[in-house]
Amino acid sequence: MFTTGQWTFAVLFFIAFVIATYFAYGKDKALHQKVYKGNYKVLIAFLLFIALLFVIKVTMKH
């Protein structure tokens, strides 16, 4: 399906993308911690909501 060259390009592109993203957002880390303080609570609530929907789906199926 994919050639060896395509796989090599994909892996190298992914590594370069992760490194570039790390450096780009690393500079703004202090600002993000100040502005987006407490945003993990929203993430946890969202994940719990998705889990609740999954539980409801599974229980209604049986």
XYZ file of C-alpha atoms in Angstrom:
62
model
C 0.000 0.000 0.000
C 2.768 2.469 0.931
C 6.337 2.423 -0.272
C 9.310 2.500 2.066
C 10.027 6.082 1.025
C 6.496 7.168 1.930
C 6.760 5.551 5.358
C 10.140 7.194 5.940
C 8.743 10.589 4.944
C 5.720 10.128 7.209
C 7.852 9.237 10.234
C 10.308 12.082 9.663
C 7.467 14.546 9.070
C 5.756 13.460 12.292
C 8.974 13.828 14.300
C 9.651 17.279 12.805
C 6.057 18.342 13.458
C 6.199 17.284 17.109
C 9.514 19.083 17.633
C 8.257 22.269 15.924
C 5.048 22.208 17.960
C 6.987 21.715 21.186
C 9.199 24.732 20.520
C 6.334 26.904 19.271
C 4.157 26.303 22.313
C 7.063 26.065 24.743
C 7.651 29.787 24.405
C 4.068 30.522 25.476
C 3.938 28.041 28.353
C 3.975 30.656 31.120
C 1.239 32.665 29.399
C -0.922 29.576 28.867
C -0.640 28.591 32.529
C -1.790 32.057 33.541
C -4.608 32.519 31.031
C -5.939 28.949 30.863
C -5.693 28.126 34.547
C -8.175 25.394 35.505
C -9.005 24.262 31.976
C -8.283 20.658 32.941
C -11.584 20.685 34.850
C -13.448 21.269 31.591
C -11.541 18.411 29.959
C -12.347 16.067 32.844
C -16.038 17.056 32.712
C -16.129 16.459 28.957
C -14.498 13.030 29.286
C -16.897 12.086 32.081
C -19.834 13.146 29.897
C -18.597 11.001 27.012
C -18.106 8.068 29.422
C -21.626 8.576 30.751
C -23.040 8.475 27.225
C -21.111 5.274 26.562
C -22.421 3.672 29.772
C -25.980 4.654 28.881
C -25.553 3.192 25.402
C -24.200 -0.105 26.747
C -26.885 -0.445 29.425
C -29.711 0.338 26.993
C -28.443 -2.251 24.528
C -28.831 -5.119 27.018
